[in-house]
PDB file of C-alpha atoms in Angstrom:
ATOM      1  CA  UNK A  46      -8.863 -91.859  36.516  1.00  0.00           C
ATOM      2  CA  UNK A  47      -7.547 -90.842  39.956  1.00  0.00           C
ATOM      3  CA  UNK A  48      -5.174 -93.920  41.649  1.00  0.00           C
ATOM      4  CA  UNK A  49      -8.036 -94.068  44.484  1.00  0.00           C
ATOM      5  CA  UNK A  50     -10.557 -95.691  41.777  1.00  0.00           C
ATOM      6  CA  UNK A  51      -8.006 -97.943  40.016  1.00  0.00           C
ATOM      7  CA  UNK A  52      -9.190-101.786  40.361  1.00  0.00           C
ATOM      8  CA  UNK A  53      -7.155-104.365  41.891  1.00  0.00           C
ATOM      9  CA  UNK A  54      -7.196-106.061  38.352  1.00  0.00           C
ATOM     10  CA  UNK A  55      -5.855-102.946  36.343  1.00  0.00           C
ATOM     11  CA  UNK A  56      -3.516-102.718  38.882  1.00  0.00           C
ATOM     12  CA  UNK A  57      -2.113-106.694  38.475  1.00  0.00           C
ATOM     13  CA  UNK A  58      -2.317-105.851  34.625  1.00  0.00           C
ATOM     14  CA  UNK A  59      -0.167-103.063  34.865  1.00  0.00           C
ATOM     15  CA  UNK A  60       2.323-104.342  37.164  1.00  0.00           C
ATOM     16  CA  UNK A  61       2.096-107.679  34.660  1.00  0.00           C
ATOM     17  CA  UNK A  62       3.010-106.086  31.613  1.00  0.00           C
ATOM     18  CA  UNK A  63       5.557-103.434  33.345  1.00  0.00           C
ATOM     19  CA  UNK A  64       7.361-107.267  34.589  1.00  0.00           C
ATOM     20  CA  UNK A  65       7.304-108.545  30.980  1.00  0.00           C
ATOM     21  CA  UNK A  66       8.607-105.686  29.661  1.00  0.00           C
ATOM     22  CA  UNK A  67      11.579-105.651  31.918  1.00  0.00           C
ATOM     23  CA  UNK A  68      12.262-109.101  31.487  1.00  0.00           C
ATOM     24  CA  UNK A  69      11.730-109.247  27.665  1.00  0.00           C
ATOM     25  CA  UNK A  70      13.865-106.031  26.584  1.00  0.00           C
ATOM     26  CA  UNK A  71      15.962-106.060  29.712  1.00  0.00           C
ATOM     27  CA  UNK A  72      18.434-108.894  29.471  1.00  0.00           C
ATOM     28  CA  UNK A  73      19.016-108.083  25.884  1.00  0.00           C
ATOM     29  CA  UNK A  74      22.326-107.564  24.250  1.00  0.00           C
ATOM     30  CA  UNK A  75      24.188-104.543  24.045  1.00  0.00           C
ATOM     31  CA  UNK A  76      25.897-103.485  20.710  1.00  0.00           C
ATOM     32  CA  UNK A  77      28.737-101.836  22.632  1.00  0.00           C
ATOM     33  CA  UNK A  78      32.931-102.260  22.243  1.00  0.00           C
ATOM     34  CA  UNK A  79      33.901-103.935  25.490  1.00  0.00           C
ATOM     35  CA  UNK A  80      37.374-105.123  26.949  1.00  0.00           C
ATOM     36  CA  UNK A  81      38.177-107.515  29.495  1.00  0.00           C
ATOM     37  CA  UNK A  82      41.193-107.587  31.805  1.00  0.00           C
ATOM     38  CA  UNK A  83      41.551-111.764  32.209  1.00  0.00           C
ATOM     39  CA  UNK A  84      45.426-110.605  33.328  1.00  0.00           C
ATOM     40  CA  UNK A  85      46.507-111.470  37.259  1.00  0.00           C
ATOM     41  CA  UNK A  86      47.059-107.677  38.304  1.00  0.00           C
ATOM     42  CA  UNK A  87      45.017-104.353  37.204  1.00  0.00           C
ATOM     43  CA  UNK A  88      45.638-103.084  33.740  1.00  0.00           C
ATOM     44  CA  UNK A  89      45.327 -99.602  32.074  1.00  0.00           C
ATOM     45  CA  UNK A  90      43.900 -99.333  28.500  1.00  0.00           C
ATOM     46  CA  UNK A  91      43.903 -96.948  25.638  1.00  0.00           C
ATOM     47  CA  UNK A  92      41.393 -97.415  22.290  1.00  0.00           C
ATOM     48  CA  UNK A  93      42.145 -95.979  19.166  1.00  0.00           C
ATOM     49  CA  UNK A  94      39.433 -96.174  16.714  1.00  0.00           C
ATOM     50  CA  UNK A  95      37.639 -94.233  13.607  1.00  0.00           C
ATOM     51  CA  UNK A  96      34.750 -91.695  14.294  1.00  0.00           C
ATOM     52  CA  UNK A  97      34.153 -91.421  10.109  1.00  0.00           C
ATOM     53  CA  UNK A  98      36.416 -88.238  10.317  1.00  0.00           C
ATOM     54  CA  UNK A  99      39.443 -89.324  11.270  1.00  0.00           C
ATOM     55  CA  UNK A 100      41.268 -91.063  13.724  1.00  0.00           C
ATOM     56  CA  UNK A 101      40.296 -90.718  17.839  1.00  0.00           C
ATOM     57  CA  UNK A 102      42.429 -92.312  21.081  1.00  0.00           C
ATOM     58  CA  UNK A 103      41.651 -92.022  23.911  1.00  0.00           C
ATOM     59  CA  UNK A 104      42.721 -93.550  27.324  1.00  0.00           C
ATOM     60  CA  UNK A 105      42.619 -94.362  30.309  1.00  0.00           C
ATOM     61  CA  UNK A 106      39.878 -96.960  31.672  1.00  0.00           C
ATOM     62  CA  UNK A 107      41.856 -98.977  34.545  1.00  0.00           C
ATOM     63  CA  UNK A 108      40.803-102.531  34.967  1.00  0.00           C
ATOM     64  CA  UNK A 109      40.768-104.662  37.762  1.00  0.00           C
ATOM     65  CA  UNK A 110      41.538-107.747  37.219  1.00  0.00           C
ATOM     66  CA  UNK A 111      38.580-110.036  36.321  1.00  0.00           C
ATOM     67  CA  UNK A 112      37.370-106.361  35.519  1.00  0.00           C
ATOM     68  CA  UNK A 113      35.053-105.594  32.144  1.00  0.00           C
ATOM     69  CA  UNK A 114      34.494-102.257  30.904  1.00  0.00           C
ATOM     70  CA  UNK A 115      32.820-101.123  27.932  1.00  0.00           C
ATOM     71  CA  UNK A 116      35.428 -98.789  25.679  1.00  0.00           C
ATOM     72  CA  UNK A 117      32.765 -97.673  23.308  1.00  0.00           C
ATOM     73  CA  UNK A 118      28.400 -97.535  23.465  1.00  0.00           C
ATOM     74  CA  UNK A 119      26.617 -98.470  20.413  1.00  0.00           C
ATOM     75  CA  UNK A 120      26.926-100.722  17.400  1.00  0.00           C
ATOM     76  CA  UNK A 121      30.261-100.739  16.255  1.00  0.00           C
ATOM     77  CA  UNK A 122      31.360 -97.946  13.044  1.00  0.00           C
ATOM     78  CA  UNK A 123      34.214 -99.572  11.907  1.00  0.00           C
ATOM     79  CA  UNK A 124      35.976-103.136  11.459  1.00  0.00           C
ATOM     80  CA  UNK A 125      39.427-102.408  13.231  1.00  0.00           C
ATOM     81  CA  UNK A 126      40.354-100.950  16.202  1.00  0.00           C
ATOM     82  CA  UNK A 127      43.203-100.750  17.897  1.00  0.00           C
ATOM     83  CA  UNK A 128      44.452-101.388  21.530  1.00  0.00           C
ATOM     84  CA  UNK A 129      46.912-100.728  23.907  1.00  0.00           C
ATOM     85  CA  UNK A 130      47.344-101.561  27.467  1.00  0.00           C
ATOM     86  CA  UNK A 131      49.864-101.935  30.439  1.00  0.00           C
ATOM     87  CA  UNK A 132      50.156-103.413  33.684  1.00  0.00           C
ATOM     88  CA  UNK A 133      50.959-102.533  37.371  1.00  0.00           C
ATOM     89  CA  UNK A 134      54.485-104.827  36.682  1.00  0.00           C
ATOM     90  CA  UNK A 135      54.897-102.771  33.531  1.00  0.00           C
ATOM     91  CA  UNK A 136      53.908-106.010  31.076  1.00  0.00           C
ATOM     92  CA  UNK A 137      52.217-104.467  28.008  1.00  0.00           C
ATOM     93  CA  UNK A 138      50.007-105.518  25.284  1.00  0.00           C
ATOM     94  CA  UNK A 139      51.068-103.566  22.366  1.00  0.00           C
ATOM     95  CA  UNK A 140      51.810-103.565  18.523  1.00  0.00           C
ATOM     96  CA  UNK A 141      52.740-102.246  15.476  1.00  0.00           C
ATOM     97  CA  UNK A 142      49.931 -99.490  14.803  1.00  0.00           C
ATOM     98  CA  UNK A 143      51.315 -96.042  16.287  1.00  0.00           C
ATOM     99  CA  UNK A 144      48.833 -93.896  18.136  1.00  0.00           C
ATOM    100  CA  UNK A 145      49.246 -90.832  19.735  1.00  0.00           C
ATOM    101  CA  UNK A 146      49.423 -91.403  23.959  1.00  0.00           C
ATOM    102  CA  UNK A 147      49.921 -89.355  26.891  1.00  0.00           C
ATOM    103  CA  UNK A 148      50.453 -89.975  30.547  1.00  0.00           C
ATOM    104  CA  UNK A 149      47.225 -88.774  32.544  1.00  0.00           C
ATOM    105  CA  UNK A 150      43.248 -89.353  30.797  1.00  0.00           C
ATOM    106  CA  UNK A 151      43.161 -87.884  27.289  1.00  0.00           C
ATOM    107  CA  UNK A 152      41.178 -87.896  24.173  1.00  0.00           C
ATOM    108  CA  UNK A 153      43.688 -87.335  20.843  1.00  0.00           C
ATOM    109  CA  UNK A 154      42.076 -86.666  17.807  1.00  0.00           C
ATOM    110  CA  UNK A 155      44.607 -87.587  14.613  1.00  0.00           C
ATOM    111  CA  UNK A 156      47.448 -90.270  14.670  1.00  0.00           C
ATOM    112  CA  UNK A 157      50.312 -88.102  12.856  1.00  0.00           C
ATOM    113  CA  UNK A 158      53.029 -85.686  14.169  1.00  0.00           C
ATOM    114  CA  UNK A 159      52.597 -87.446  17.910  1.00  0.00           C
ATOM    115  CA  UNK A 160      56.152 -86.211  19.112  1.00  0.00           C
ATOM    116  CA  UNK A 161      56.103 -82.363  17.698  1.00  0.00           C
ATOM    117  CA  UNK A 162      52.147 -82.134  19.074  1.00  0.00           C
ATOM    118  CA  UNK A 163      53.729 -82.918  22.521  1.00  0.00           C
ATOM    119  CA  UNK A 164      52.425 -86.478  22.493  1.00  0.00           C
ATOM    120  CA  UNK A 165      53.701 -89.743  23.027  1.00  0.00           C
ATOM    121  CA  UNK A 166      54.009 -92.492  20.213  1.00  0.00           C
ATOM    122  CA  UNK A 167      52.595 -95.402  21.642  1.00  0.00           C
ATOM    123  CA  UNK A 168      52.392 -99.156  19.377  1.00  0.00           C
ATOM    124  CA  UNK A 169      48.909-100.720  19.452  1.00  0.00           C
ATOM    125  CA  UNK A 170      47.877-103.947  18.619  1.00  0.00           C
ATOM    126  CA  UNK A 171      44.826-104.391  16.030  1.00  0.00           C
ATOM    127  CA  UNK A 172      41.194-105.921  16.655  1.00  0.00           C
ATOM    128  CA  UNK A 173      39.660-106.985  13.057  1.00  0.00           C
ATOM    129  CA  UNK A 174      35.972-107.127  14.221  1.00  0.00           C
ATOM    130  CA  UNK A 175      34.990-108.493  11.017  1.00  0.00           C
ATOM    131  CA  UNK A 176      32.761-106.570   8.512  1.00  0.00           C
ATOM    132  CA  UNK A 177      29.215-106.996   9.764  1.00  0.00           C
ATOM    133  CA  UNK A 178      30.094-107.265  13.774  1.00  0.00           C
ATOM    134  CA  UNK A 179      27.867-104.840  16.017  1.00  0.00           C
ATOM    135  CA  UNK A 180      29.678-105.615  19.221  1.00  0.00           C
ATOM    136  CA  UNK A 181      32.838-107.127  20.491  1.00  0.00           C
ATOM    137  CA  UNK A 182      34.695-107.671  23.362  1.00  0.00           C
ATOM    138  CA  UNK A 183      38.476-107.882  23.766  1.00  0.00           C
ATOM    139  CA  UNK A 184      39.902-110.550  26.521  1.00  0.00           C
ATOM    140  CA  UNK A 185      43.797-109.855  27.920  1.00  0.00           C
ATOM    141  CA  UNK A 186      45.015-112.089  29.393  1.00  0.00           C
ATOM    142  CA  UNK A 187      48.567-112.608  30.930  1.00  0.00           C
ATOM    143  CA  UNK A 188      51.582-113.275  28.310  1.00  0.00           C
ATOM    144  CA  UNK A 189      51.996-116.893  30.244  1.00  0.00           C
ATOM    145  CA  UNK A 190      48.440-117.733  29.987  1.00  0.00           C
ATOM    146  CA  UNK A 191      46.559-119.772  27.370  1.00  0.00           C
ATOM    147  CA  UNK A 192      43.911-117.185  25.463  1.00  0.00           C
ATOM    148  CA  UNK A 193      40.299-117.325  26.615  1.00  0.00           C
TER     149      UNK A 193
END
């Protein structure tokens, strides 16, 4: 059918279910790995996770704050991950998990041997997502600040 013969009522149809679908699938959630930077000043952040093989990091995603940013697309592979992140005053969120780091954007594959592979050896704190979780998203927040 050429678009010159196309009724006024196949044409409200179409535009009808077009709207529905948009609204209906649209708004819904996204299985995704997201962080949140609820801190006074922009942050910089660095994910370690699992891919199944072995162990990835990568960094850096800089956050504004009030910024969100997802870290990782998709329903989540594994029930830990690990964070770090810094800020512009040099305030850090860190822990006792030791990932390989370096200075400029980077994607690390492994977590051994950081120092003789010309890495840095950076302490990241842990996220337990729980077993069945498909998405999550991590909220920092400033050290003087109650948690949101």
């Amino acid at each position: 059918m050429s678009p010159r013969f196309l009724s006024p009522r196949f044409l409200f149809l179409k535009l009808a279910s077009t709207l529905f679908a948009l609204i209906a699938f649209g708004g819904a959630a996204h299985a995704d790995f997201r962080l949140c930077n609820n801190a006074t000043t922009r942050v910089s952040v660095s994910l370690s996770y699992t891919d199944g093989s072995g162990w990835v990091t990568e960094g850096w995603w800089n956050l504004k704050s009030g910024g969100c940013e997802v870290l990782l697309r998709g329903a989540l592979a594994a029930q830990f991950y690990y964070v770090y992140a810094m800020d512009e005053r040099g305030g850090e969120w860190k822990g006792k998990a030791f990932m390989c780091t370096r200075d400029r954007e980077f994607r690390i594959e492994g977590r051994e041997n950081c120092l003789v592979r010309g890495f840095d050896r950076t302490g990241f704190f842990e996220i337990d997502t729980g077993k069945d979780a498909k998405n999550w998203t991590v909220q920092l927040t400033d050290a003087n600040q109650p948690p949101k």
